[in-house]
Structure formats: structure tokens, C-alpha cells
Amino acid sequence: MVSIMSPDTITIYSTPGCGWAVRNYAALIEKNIPFTIVMAKDADGRKTEEFLALSPYARTPVLSVNGNVVWDSLHMNYFIDESFPEPALMPDTSIERARARLWMRHCDHELFPLITNFKGKPTEESAVRMQDGLRQLLEYGFGEDNTGRFWSGSRIGLVDLCYATLFDSLEKISAFAGPGWLDIPVRVLQWRDEIFRHPALCQASSIPEQLALDGPSLIVYPDVGGKIASHR
């Protein structure tokens, strides 16, 4: 377990346009952990030397905790959940944790590449493949006995935060492709809406705009009441 002394203990290097980092902000907020966000680019849009020294791929986000560095937003959240165990954001049993990791992989490695391959408006083939992937999630991931608000029941967890990134991207695509381009199963839509309404994600989703206004760094204090941060 990592000891927290101040927001400076935990730093996330990111940019206002990095949607991946929102899942990491939300995980820390849900655990009531303050943290600092540092811009990975300078005022001219160049990646900073400080950031490049930490990231082997020069991609955001990157997490630094007491000098220990983790990159890739999914693995950052694994580290956050294991280092700060309360409240737990993964299931209790080893088989359920393995299952959760498999479906997070489905999100980031099966579904997200369909989005990054879009060239302008999504094609019919792309939409069909996305629909098939979401139906696989519904049929094999959720199962018939899952009637809770979130993946593991009544509490939000890492799987929910992982798919929040995908759902946000799909909404942005719908803004120019039209709302009818993708037929999302009703149960998945209900799950999406529960995730978007969760206080931790609401606060996390407001951070990129605040970072754009108040950078080059931002101290975030978890606050479900709506106040998000003080800047420096």
C-alpha cells in the first residue's frame, strides 16, 4: 500500500485532449485521493522533457507515484486499485478479477481499434463490427444474472471506468455521424447512463476543460459536491 502525504505524491501527466486519463482521474476520485495533473505539453504544443523522460512511448497518460512510473491508462488503474485498496474497484475473487481484465481488454484492444480506424463518418461495416462487439459483451460479459447498476453490482469499478472512455468516444462520433449510426443494446445503454451519472466520473469528466483553462498543472481534490480543483 502506498502512503499518501499530499497531492504531490501522485502525479498524472496528461493533456486536455487525452480522454484516456479520465478513467484514471475517476479511479483516484472514487478512492478519495488527491492528486496533481501536469501538462505533458508546453505552451507551444511540444511534449515536455519532463514527460518524455518518463514515457517510453511518449503517449499520455503517465502516472508517477513517489517516483515510481506506470504508463497505459488501463495498467495505471490496476496499479491505483492495488496500491490504494479502499474502496476496491475490482471483484473479490481471482476468477472474477481475471474475467474483469478480459473484458477490459475487449474494450481497449477489440472495440477501440474500430474507432481509431474510422476515416470521417463510420462505415456500415465498422458499425456492424462495433455492434457485434457490444453484443458479445452483453451476452458473454454481463450474463443473465447481472441486474446491478454497474459491472460488479451496486458499486462502480474499473470495468465501468474502462468502458466510460469507449462510450464517451461513441457519443462524440454520433455528433457528426448521427444518432442512428450504431444500434447499442438497451442493457448496454442503461449501463452507460449509470456510469455517466456517477459522481466520480462527473467530476473526472470536468477536469480536462479545467486543465485547459488553468494549466500547466492542476491539483485535484475529490469532491462529489462539484468543486473540482485548485490550480497552481
PDB file of C-alpha atoms in Angstrom:
ATOM      1  CA  MET A   1       0.000   0.000   0.000  1.00  0.00           C
ATOM      2  CA  VAL A   2       1.282   3.473  -0.899  1.00  0.00           C
ATOM      3  CA  SER A   3       1.305   6.153   1.774  1.00  0.00           C
ATOM      4  CA  ILE A   4      -0.293   9.454   0.745  1.00  0.00           C
ATOM      5  CA  MET A   5       1.176  12.617   2.203  1.00  0.00           C
ATOM      6  CA  SER A   6      -0.006  15.284  -0.239  1.00  0.00           C
ATOM      7  CA  PRO A   7      -1.379  15.696  -3.778  1.00  0.00           C
ATOM      8  CA  ASP A   8       2.249  15.906  -4.951  1.00  0.00           C
ATOM      9  CA  THR A   9       2.675  12.218  -4.053  1.00  0.00           C
ATOM     10  CA  ILE A  10       0.600  11.243  -7.102  1.00  0.00           C
ATOM     11  CA  THR A  11       1.098  12.943 -10.452  1.00  0.00           C
ATOM     12  CA  ILE A  12      -0.595  12.231 -13.766  1.00  0.00           C
ATOM     13  CA  TYR A  13       0.983  13.639 -16.910  1.00  0.00           C
ATOM     14  CA  SER A  14      -1.687  14.336 -19.476  1.00  0.00           C
ATOM     15  CA  THR A  15      -3.263  16.925 -21.777  1.00  0.00           C
ATOM     16  CA  PRO A  16      -6.782  18.385 -22.013  1.00  0.00           C
ATOM     17  CA  GLY A  17      -7.408  16.289 -25.117  1.00  0.00           C
ATOM     18  CA  CYS A  18      -6.456  12.952 -23.558  1.00  0.00           C
ATOM     19  CA  GLY A  19      -9.697  11.069 -22.973  1.00  0.00           C
ATOM     20  CA  TRP A  20      -7.858   8.016 -21.654  1.00  0.00           C
ATOM     21  CA  ALA A  21      -6.781   9.858 -18.497  1.00  0.00           C
ATOM     22  CA  VAL A  22     -10.372  10.492 -17.382  1.00  0.00           C
ATOM     23  CA  ARG A  23     -10.681   6.858 -16.225  1.00  0.00           C
ATOM     24  CA  ASN A  24      -7.587   7.390 -14.044  1.00  0.00           C
ATOM     25  CA  TYR A  25      -8.902  10.641 -12.590  1.00  0.00           C
ATOM     26  CA  ALA A  26     -12.176   8.889 -11.768  1.00  0.00           C
ATOM     27  CA  ALA A  27     -10.440   5.956 -10.044  1.00  0.00           C
ATOM     28  CA  LEU A  28      -8.482   8.298  -7.763  1.00  0.00           C
ATOM     29  CA  ILE A  29     -11.556  10.430  -7.069  1.00  0.00           C
ATOM     30  CA  GLU A  30     -13.618   7.369  -6.158  1.00  0.00           C
ATOM     31  CA  LYS A  31     -10.889   6.401  -3.679  1.00  0.00           C
ATOM     32  CA  ASN A  32     -10.894   9.952  -2.269  1.00  0.00           C
ATOM     33  CA  ILE A  33      -7.244  10.502  -3.166  1.00  0.00           C
ATOM     34  CA  PRO A  34      -5.963  13.990  -4.101  1.00  0.00           C
ATOM     35  CA  PHE A  35      -3.538  14.193  -6.986  1.00  0.00           C
ATOM     36  CA  THR A  36      -1.717  16.573  -9.309  1.00  0.00           C
ATOM     37  CA  ILE A  37      -2.039  16.743 -13.079  1.00  0.00           C
ATOM     38  CA  VAL A  38       0.918  18.103 -15.033  1.00  0.00           C
ATOM     39  CA  MET A  39       0.647  19.102 -18.666  1.00  0.00           C
ATOM     40  CA  ALA A  40       2.653  16.810 -20.925  1.00  0.00           C
ATOM     41  CA  LYS A  41       2.982  19.608 -23.499  1.00  0.00           C
ATOM     42  CA  ASP A  42       4.312  23.135 -23.217  1.00  0.00           C
ATOM     43  CA  ALA A  43       2.590  26.318 -24.350  1.00  0.00           C
ATOM     44  CA  ASP A  44       3.811  25.721 -27.918  1.00  0.00           C
ATOM     45  CA  GLY A  45       2.311  22.231 -28.036  1.00  0.00           C
ATOM     46  CA  ARG A  46       5.633  20.402 -27.746  1.00  0.00           C
ATOM     47  CA  LYS A  47       5.976  17.445 -25.408  1.00  0.00           C
ATOM     48  CA  THR A  48       7.970  18.470 -22.357  1.00  0.00           C
ATOM     49  CA  GLU A  49      11.342  16.990 -21.489  1.00  0.00           C
ATOM     50  CA  GLU A  50       9.976  16.053 -18.070  1.00  0.00           C
ATOM     51  CA  PHE A  51       7.214  13.993 -19.668  1.00  0.00           C
ATOM     52  CA  LEU A  52       9.446  12.401 -22.328  1.00  0.00           C
ATOM     53  CA  ALA A  53      11.867  11.265 -19.630  1.00  0.00           C
ATOM     54  CA  LEU A  54       9.068   9.202 -18.067  1.00  0.00           C
ATOM     55  CA  SER A  55       7.223   7.751 -21.054  1.00  0.00           C
ATOM     56  CA  PRO A  56       8.936   5.233 -23.362  1.00  0.00           C
ATOM     57  CA  TYR A  57       6.175   5.668 -25.956  1.00  0.00           C
ATOM     58  CA  ALA A  58       5.699   9.434 -25.479  1.00  0.00           C
ATOM     59  CA  ARG A  59       1.968   8.864 -25.072  1.00  0.00           C
ATOM     60  CA  THR A  60      -0.359  10.131 -22.373  1.00  0.00           C
ATOM     61  CA  PRO A  61      -1.352   9.463 -19.689  1.00  0.00           C
ATOM     62  CA  VAL A  62       1.560   8.576 -17.412  1.00  0.00           C
ATOM     63  CA  LEU A  63       1.335   8.067 -13.647  1.00  0.00           C
ATOM     64  CA  SER A  64       4.111   8.844 -11.176  1.00  0.00           C
ATOM     65  CA  VAL A  65       3.705   7.805  -7.517  1.00  0.00           C
ATOM     66  CA  ASN A  66       6.619   8.587  -5.217  1.00  0.00           C
ATOM     67  CA  GLY A  67       8.876   8.404  -8.263  1.00  0.00           C
ATOM     68  CA  ASN A  68       7.507   5.064  -9.484  1.00  0.00           C
ATOM     69  CA  VAL A  69       6.212   5.368 -13.042  1.00  0.00           C
ATOM     70  CA  VAL A  70       3.373   3.469 -14.741  1.00  0.00           C
ATOM     71  CA  TRP A  71       2.072   4.131 -18.246  1.00  0.00           C
ATOM     72  CA  ASP A  72      -1.006   2.946 -20.176  1.00  0.00           C
ATOM     73  CA  SER A  73      -4.285   4.064 -18.595  1.00  0.00           C
ATOM     74  CA  LEU A  74      -5.561   0.507 -18.024  1.00  0.00           C
ATOM     75  CA  HIS A  75      -2.422  -0.568 -16.163  1.00  0.00           C
ATOM     76  CA  MET A  76      -2.394   2.715 -14.287  1.00  0.00           C
ATOM     77  CA  ASN A  77      -5.829   1.845 -12.890  1.00  0.00           C
ATOM     78  CA  TYR A  78      -4.675  -1.656 -11.941  1.00  0.00           C
ATOM     79  CA  PHE A  79      -1.824  -0.037 -10.009  1.00  0.00           C
ATOM     80  CA  ILE A  80      -4.127   2.507  -8.377  1.00  0.00           C
ATOM     81  CA  ASP A  81      -6.567  -0.172  -7.210  1.00  0.00           C
ATOM     82  CA  GLU A  82      -3.856  -2.425  -5.827  1.00  0.00           C
ATOM     83  CA  SER A  83      -1.946   0.407  -4.136  1.00  0.00           C
ATOM     84  CA  PHE A  84      -4.971   2.120  -2.588  1.00  0.00           C
ATOM     85  CA  PRO A  85      -7.340  -0.762  -1.773  1.00  0.00           C
ATOM     86  CA  GLU A  86     -10.304   1.138  -0.321  1.00  0.00           C
ATOM     87  CA  PRO A  87     -12.826   1.082  -1.835  1.00  0.00           C
ATOM     88  CA  ALA A  88     -11.948  -1.871  -4.059  1.00  0.00           C
ATOM     89  CA  LEU A  89     -12.643  -1.317  -7.746  1.00  0.00           C
ATOM     90  CA  MET A  90     -12.122  -4.949  -8.774  1.00  0.00           C
ATOM     91  CA  PRO A  91     -14.110  -8.071  -7.800  1.00  0.00           C
ATOM     92  CA  ASP A  92     -13.237 -10.129  -4.714  1.00  0.00           C
ATOM     93  CA  THR A  93     -12.302 -13.468  -6.297  1.00  0.00           C
ATOM     94  CA  SER A  94      -9.375 -14.248  -8.571  1.00  0.00           C
ATOM     95  CA  ILE A  95     -11.598 -15.699 -11.306  1.00  0.00           C
ATOM     96  CA  GLU A  96     -13.842 -12.634 -11.323  1.00  0.00           C
ATOM     97  CA  ARG A  97     -10.808 -10.342 -11.443  1.00  0.00           C
ATOM     98  CA  ALA A  98      -9.434 -12.313 -14.389  1.00  0.00           C
ATOM     99  CA  ARG A  99     -12.822 -12.060 -16.081  1.00  0.00           C
ATOM    100  CA  ALA A 100     -12.908  -8.299 -15.490  1.00  0.00           C
ATOM    101  CA  ARG A 101      -9.447  -7.906 -17.053  1.00  0.00           C
ATOM    102  CA  LEU A 102     -10.531  -9.922 -20.085  1.00  0.00           C
ATOM    103  CA  TRP A 103     -13.478  -7.626 -20.749  1.00  0.00           C
ATOM    104  CA  MET A 104     -11.377  -4.504 -20.230  1.00  0.00           C
ATOM    105  CA  ARG A 105      -9.024  -5.948 -22.819  1.00  0.00           C
ATOM    106  CA  HIS A 106     -12.064  -6.437 -25.072  1.00  0.00           C
ATOM    107  CA  CYS A 107     -12.777  -2.724 -24.733  1.00  0.00           C
ATOM    108  CA  ASP A 108      -9.284  -1.405 -25.388  1.00  0.00           C
ATOM    109  CA  HIS A 109      -7.988  -3.970 -27.886  1.00  0.00           C
ATOM    110  CA  GLU A 110     -11.082  -5.173 -29.764  1.00  0.00           C
ATOM    111  CA  LEU A 111     -13.552  -2.274 -29.751  1.00  0.00           C
ATOM    112  CA  PHE A 112     -11.353   0.819 -29.598  1.00  0.00           C
ATOM    113  CA  PRO A 113      -9.341  -0.078 -32.721  1.00  0.00           C
ATOM    114  CA  LEU A 114     -12.625   0.051 -34.648  1.00  0.00           C
ATOM    115  CA  ILE A 115     -12.953   3.709 -33.629  1.00  0.00           C
ATOM    116  CA  THR A 116      -9.358   4.666 -34.406  1.00  0.00           C
ATOM    117  CA  ASN A 117      -9.737   3.167 -37.878  1.00  0.00           C
ATOM    118  CA  PHE A 118     -12.682   5.420 -38.742  1.00  0.00           C
ATOM    119  CA  LYS A 119     -11.895   7.853 -41.531  1.00  0.00           C
ATOM    120  CA  GLY A 120     -14.562  10.502 -41.185  1.00  0.00           C
ATOM    121  CA  LYS A 121     -18.067   9.046 -40.936  1.00  0.00           C
ATOM    122  CA  PRO A 122     -18.100   5.388 -39.805  1.00  0.00           C
ATOM    123  CA  THR A 123     -18.840   2.841 -42.495  1.00  0.00           C
ATOM    124  CA  GLU A 124     -21.680   0.351 -42.249  1.00  0.00           C
ATOM    125  CA  GLU A 125     -19.127  -2.425 -41.803  1.00  0.00           C
ATOM    126  CA  SER A 126     -17.497  -0.575 -38.881  1.00  0.00           C
ATOM    127  CA  ALA A 127     -20.866  -0.051 -37.227  1.00  0.00           C
ATOM    128  CA  VAL A 128     -21.776  -3.735 -37.601  1.00  0.00           C
ATOM    129  CA  ARG A 129     -18.457  -4.823 -36.091  1.00  0.00           C
ATOM    130  CA  MET A 130     -18.919  -2.441 -33.155  1.00  0.00           C
ATOM    131  CA  GLN A 131     -22.470  -3.712 -32.601  1.00  0.00           C
ATOM    132  CA  ASP A 132     -21.213  -7.296 -32.657  1.00  0.00           C
ATOM    133  CA  GLY A 133     -18.541  -6.433 -30.091  1.00  0.00           C
ATOM    134  CA  LEU A 134     -21.080  -4.811 -27.770  1.00  0.00           C
ATOM    135  CA  ARG A 135     -23.411  -7.777 -28.113  1.00  0.00           C
ATOM    136  CA  GLN A 136     -20.533 -10.103 -27.221  1.00  0.00           C
ATOM    137  CA  LEU A 137     -20.009  -8.002 -24.118  1.00  0.00           C
ATOM    138  CA  LEU A 138     -23.689  -8.240 -23.249  1.00  0.00           C
ATOM    139  CA  GLU A 139     -24.014 -11.975 -23.886  1.00  0.00           C
ATOM    140  CA  TYR A 140     -20.722 -13.287 -22.525  1.00  0.00           C
ATOM    141  CA  GLY A 141     -19.643 -10.468 -20.238  1.00  0.00           C
ATOM    142  CA  PHE A 142     -22.715  -9.442 -18.308  1.00  0.00           C
ATOM    143  CA  GLY A 143     -24.573 -12.742 -18.201  1.00  0.00           C
ATOM    144  CA  GLU A 144     -28.254 -13.115 -17.453  1.00  0.00           C
ATOM    145  CA  ASP A 145     -27.846 -12.792 -13.669  1.00  0.00           C
ATOM    146  CA  ASN A 146     -26.281  -9.307 -13.731  1.00  0.00           C
ATOM    147  CA  THR A 147     -29.074  -6.842 -12.970  1.00  0.00           C
ATOM    148  CA  GLY A 148     -26.980  -4.367 -10.969  1.00  0.00           C
ATOM    149  CA  ARG A 149     -26.266  -0.779 -11.890  1.00  0.00           C
ATOM    150  CA  PHE A 150     -22.612  -1.499 -12.629  1.00  0.00           C
ATOM    151  CA  TRP A 151     -20.434  -4.338 -13.849  1.00  0.00           C
ATOM    152  CA  SER A 152     -19.989  -5.900 -10.408  1.00  0.00           C
ATOM    153  CA  GLY A 153     -23.326  -4.845  -8.962  1.00  0.00           C
ATOM    154  CA  SER A 154     -24.064  -1.725  -6.926  1.00  0.00           C
ATOM    155  CA  ARG A 155     -20.548  -0.196  -6.849  1.00  0.00           C
ATOM    156  CA  ILE A 156     -18.668   1.321  -9.732  1.00  0.00           C
ATOM    157  CA  GLY A 157     -15.402  -0.392 -10.646  1.00  0.00           C
ATOM    158  CA  LEU A 158     -12.533  -0.459 -13.114  1.00  0.00           C
ATOM    159  CA  VAL A 159     -14.566  -2.208 -15.829  1.00  0.00           C
ATOM    160  CA  ASP A 160     -17.154   0.564 -15.711  1.00  0.00           C
ATOM    161  CA  LEU A 161     -14.484   3.274 -15.865  1.00  0.00           C
ATOM    162  CA  CYS A 162     -12.782   1.479 -18.750  1.00  0.00           C
ATOM    163  CA  TYR A 163     -15.944   1.418 -20.852  1.00  0.00           C
ATOM    164  CA  ALA A 164     -16.751   5.024 -19.938  1.00  0.00           C
ATOM    165  CA  THR A 165     -13.875   6.001 -22.238  1.00  0.00           C
ATOM    166  CA  LEU A 166     -15.389   3.996 -25.092  1.00  0.00           C
ATOM    167  CA  PHE A 167     -18.910   5.329 -24.526  1.00  0.00           C
ATOM    168  CA  ASP A 168     -17.628   8.911 -24.487  1.00  0.00           C
ATOM    169  CA  SER A 169     -15.880   8.349 -27.815  1.00  0.00           C
ATOM    170  CA  LEU A 170     -19.011   6.791 -29.330  1.00  0.00           C
ATOM    171  CA  GLU A 171     -21.061   9.824 -28.270  1.00  0.00           C
ATOM    172  CA  LYS A 172     -18.590  12.159 -29.953  1.00  0.00           C
ATOM    173  CA  ILE A 173     -18.800  10.123 -33.150  1.00  0.00           C
ATOM    174  CA  SER A 174     -22.600  10.321 -33.004  1.00  0.00           C
ATOM    175  CA  ALA A 175     -22.344  14.117 -33.023  1.00  0.00           C
ATOM    176  CA  PHE A 176     -21.275  14.051 -36.685  1.00  0.00           C
ATOM    177  CA  ALA A 177     -22.381  10.571 -37.819  1.00  0.00           C
ATOM    178  CA  GLY A 178     -25.916  10.951 -36.471  1.00  0.00           C
ATOM    179  CA  PRO A 179     -27.531   9.133 -33.521  1.00  0.00           C
ATOM    180  CA  GLY A 180     -28.718   6.222 -35.651  1.00  0.00           C
ATOM    181  CA  TRP A 181     -25.313   5.055 -36.897  1.00  0.00           C
ATOM    182  CA  LEU A 182     -24.944   2.483 -34.101  1.00  0.00           C
ATOM    183  CA  ASP A 183     -27.619   0.224 -32.591  1.00  0.00           C
ATOM    184  CA  ILE A 184     -26.490  -0.189 -28.983  1.00  0.00           C
ATOM    185  CA  PRO A 185     -28.334  -2.839 -26.918  1.00  0.00           C
ATOM    186  CA  VAL A 186     -30.739  -1.363 -24.359  1.00  0.00           C
ATOM    187  CA  ARG A 187     -28.990  -3.014 -21.401  1.00  0.00           C
ATOM    188  CA  VAL A 188     -25.671  -1.518 -22.503  1.00  0.00           C
ATOM    189  CA  LEU A 189     -27.300   1.925 -22.825  1.00  0.00           C
ATOM    190  CA  GLN A 190     -28.697   1.624 -19.301  1.00  0.00           C
ATOM    191  CA  TRP A 191     -25.254   0.682 -18.026  1.00  0.00           C
ATOM    192  CA  ARG A 192     -23.664   3.592 -19.904  1.00  0.00           C
ATOM    193  CA  ASP A 193     -26.107   6.071 -18.379  1.00  0.00           C
ATOM    194  CA  GLU A 194     -25.444   4.796 -14.841  1.00  0.00           C
ATOM    195  CA  ILE A 195     -21.703   5.216 -15.403  1.00  0.00           C
ATOM    196  CA  PHE A 196     -22.088   8.745 -16.778  1.00  0.00           C
ATOM    197  CA  ARG A 197     -24.219   9.749 -13.770  1.00  0.00           C
ATOM    198  CA  HIS A 198     -21.734   8.543 -11.191  1.00  0.00           C
ATOM    199  CA  PRO A 199     -20.255  11.441  -9.143  1.00  0.00           C
ATOM    200  CA  ALA A 200     -16.635  10.321  -9.563  1.00  0.00           C
ATOM    201  CA  LEU A 201     -16.937  10.211 -13.330  1.00  0.00           C
ATOM    202  CA  CYS A 202     -18.846  13.506 -13.442  1.00  0.00           C
ATOM    203  CA  GLN A 203     -16.005  15.207 -11.588  1.00  0.00           C
ATOM    204  CA  ALA A 204     -13.334  13.459 -13.643  1.00  0.00           C
ATOM    205  CA  SER A 205     -15.023  14.435 -16.906  1.00  0.00           C
ATOM    206  CA  SER A 206     -14.874  18.121 -15.984  1.00  0.00           C
ATOM    207  CA  ILE A 207     -11.119  18.076 -15.368  1.00  0.00           C
ATOM    208  CA  PRO A 208      -9.858  18.323 -18.991  1.00  0.00           C
ATOM    209  CA  GLU A 209     -11.633  21.637 -19.519  1.00  0.00           C
ATOM    210  CA  GLN A 210     -10.294  22.944 -16.210  1.00  0.00           C
ATOM    211  CA  LEU A 211      -6.781  21.828 -17.141  1.00  0.00           C
ATOM    212  CA  ALA A 212      -7.050  23.698 -20.445  1.00  0.00           C
ATOM    213  CA  LEU A 213      -8.021  26.859 -18.581  1.00  0.00           C
ATOM    214  CA  ASP A 214      -5.706  26.614 -15.585  1.00  0.00           C
ATOM    215  CA  GLY A 215      -2.644  24.639 -16.730  1.00  0.00           C
ATOM    216  CA  PRO A 216       0.269  23.919 -16.759  1.00  0.00           C
ATOM    217  CA  SER A 217      -0.661  21.972 -13.621  1.00  0.00           C
ATOM    218  CA  LEU A 218      -3.749  21.290 -11.566  1.00  0.00           C
ATOM    219  CA  ILE A 219      -4.265  19.925  -8.062  1.00  0.00           C
ATOM    220  CA  VAL A 220      -7.417  17.835  -7.825  1.00  0.00           C
ATOM    221  CA  TYR A 221      -9.270  17.250  -4.568  1.00  0.00           C
ATOM    222  CA  PRO A 222     -12.071  14.677  -4.749  1.00  0.00           C
ATOM    223  CA  ASP A 223     -15.388  16.378  -4.121  1.00  0.00           C
ATOM    224  CA  VAL A 224     -18.692  14.774  -5.094  1.00  0.00           C
ATOM    225  CA  GLY A 225     -20.322  18.125  -4.389  1.00  0.00           C
ATOM    226  CA  GLY A 226     -18.984  19.557  -7.611  1.00  0.00           C
ATOM    227  CA  LYS A 227     -15.902  21.639  -6.768  1.00  0.00           C
ATOM    228  CA  ILE A 228     -13.090  20.008  -8.611  1.00  0.00           C
ATOM    229  CA  ALA A 229      -9.715  21.528  -8.029  1.00  0.00           C
ATOM    230  CA  SER A 230      -7.371  24.302  -7.117  1.00  0.00           C
ATOM    231  CA  HIS A 231      -4.631  25.189  -9.548  1.00  0.00           C
ATOM    232  CA  ARG A 232      -1.093  26.358  -9.187  1.00  0.00           C
TER     233      ARG A 232
END
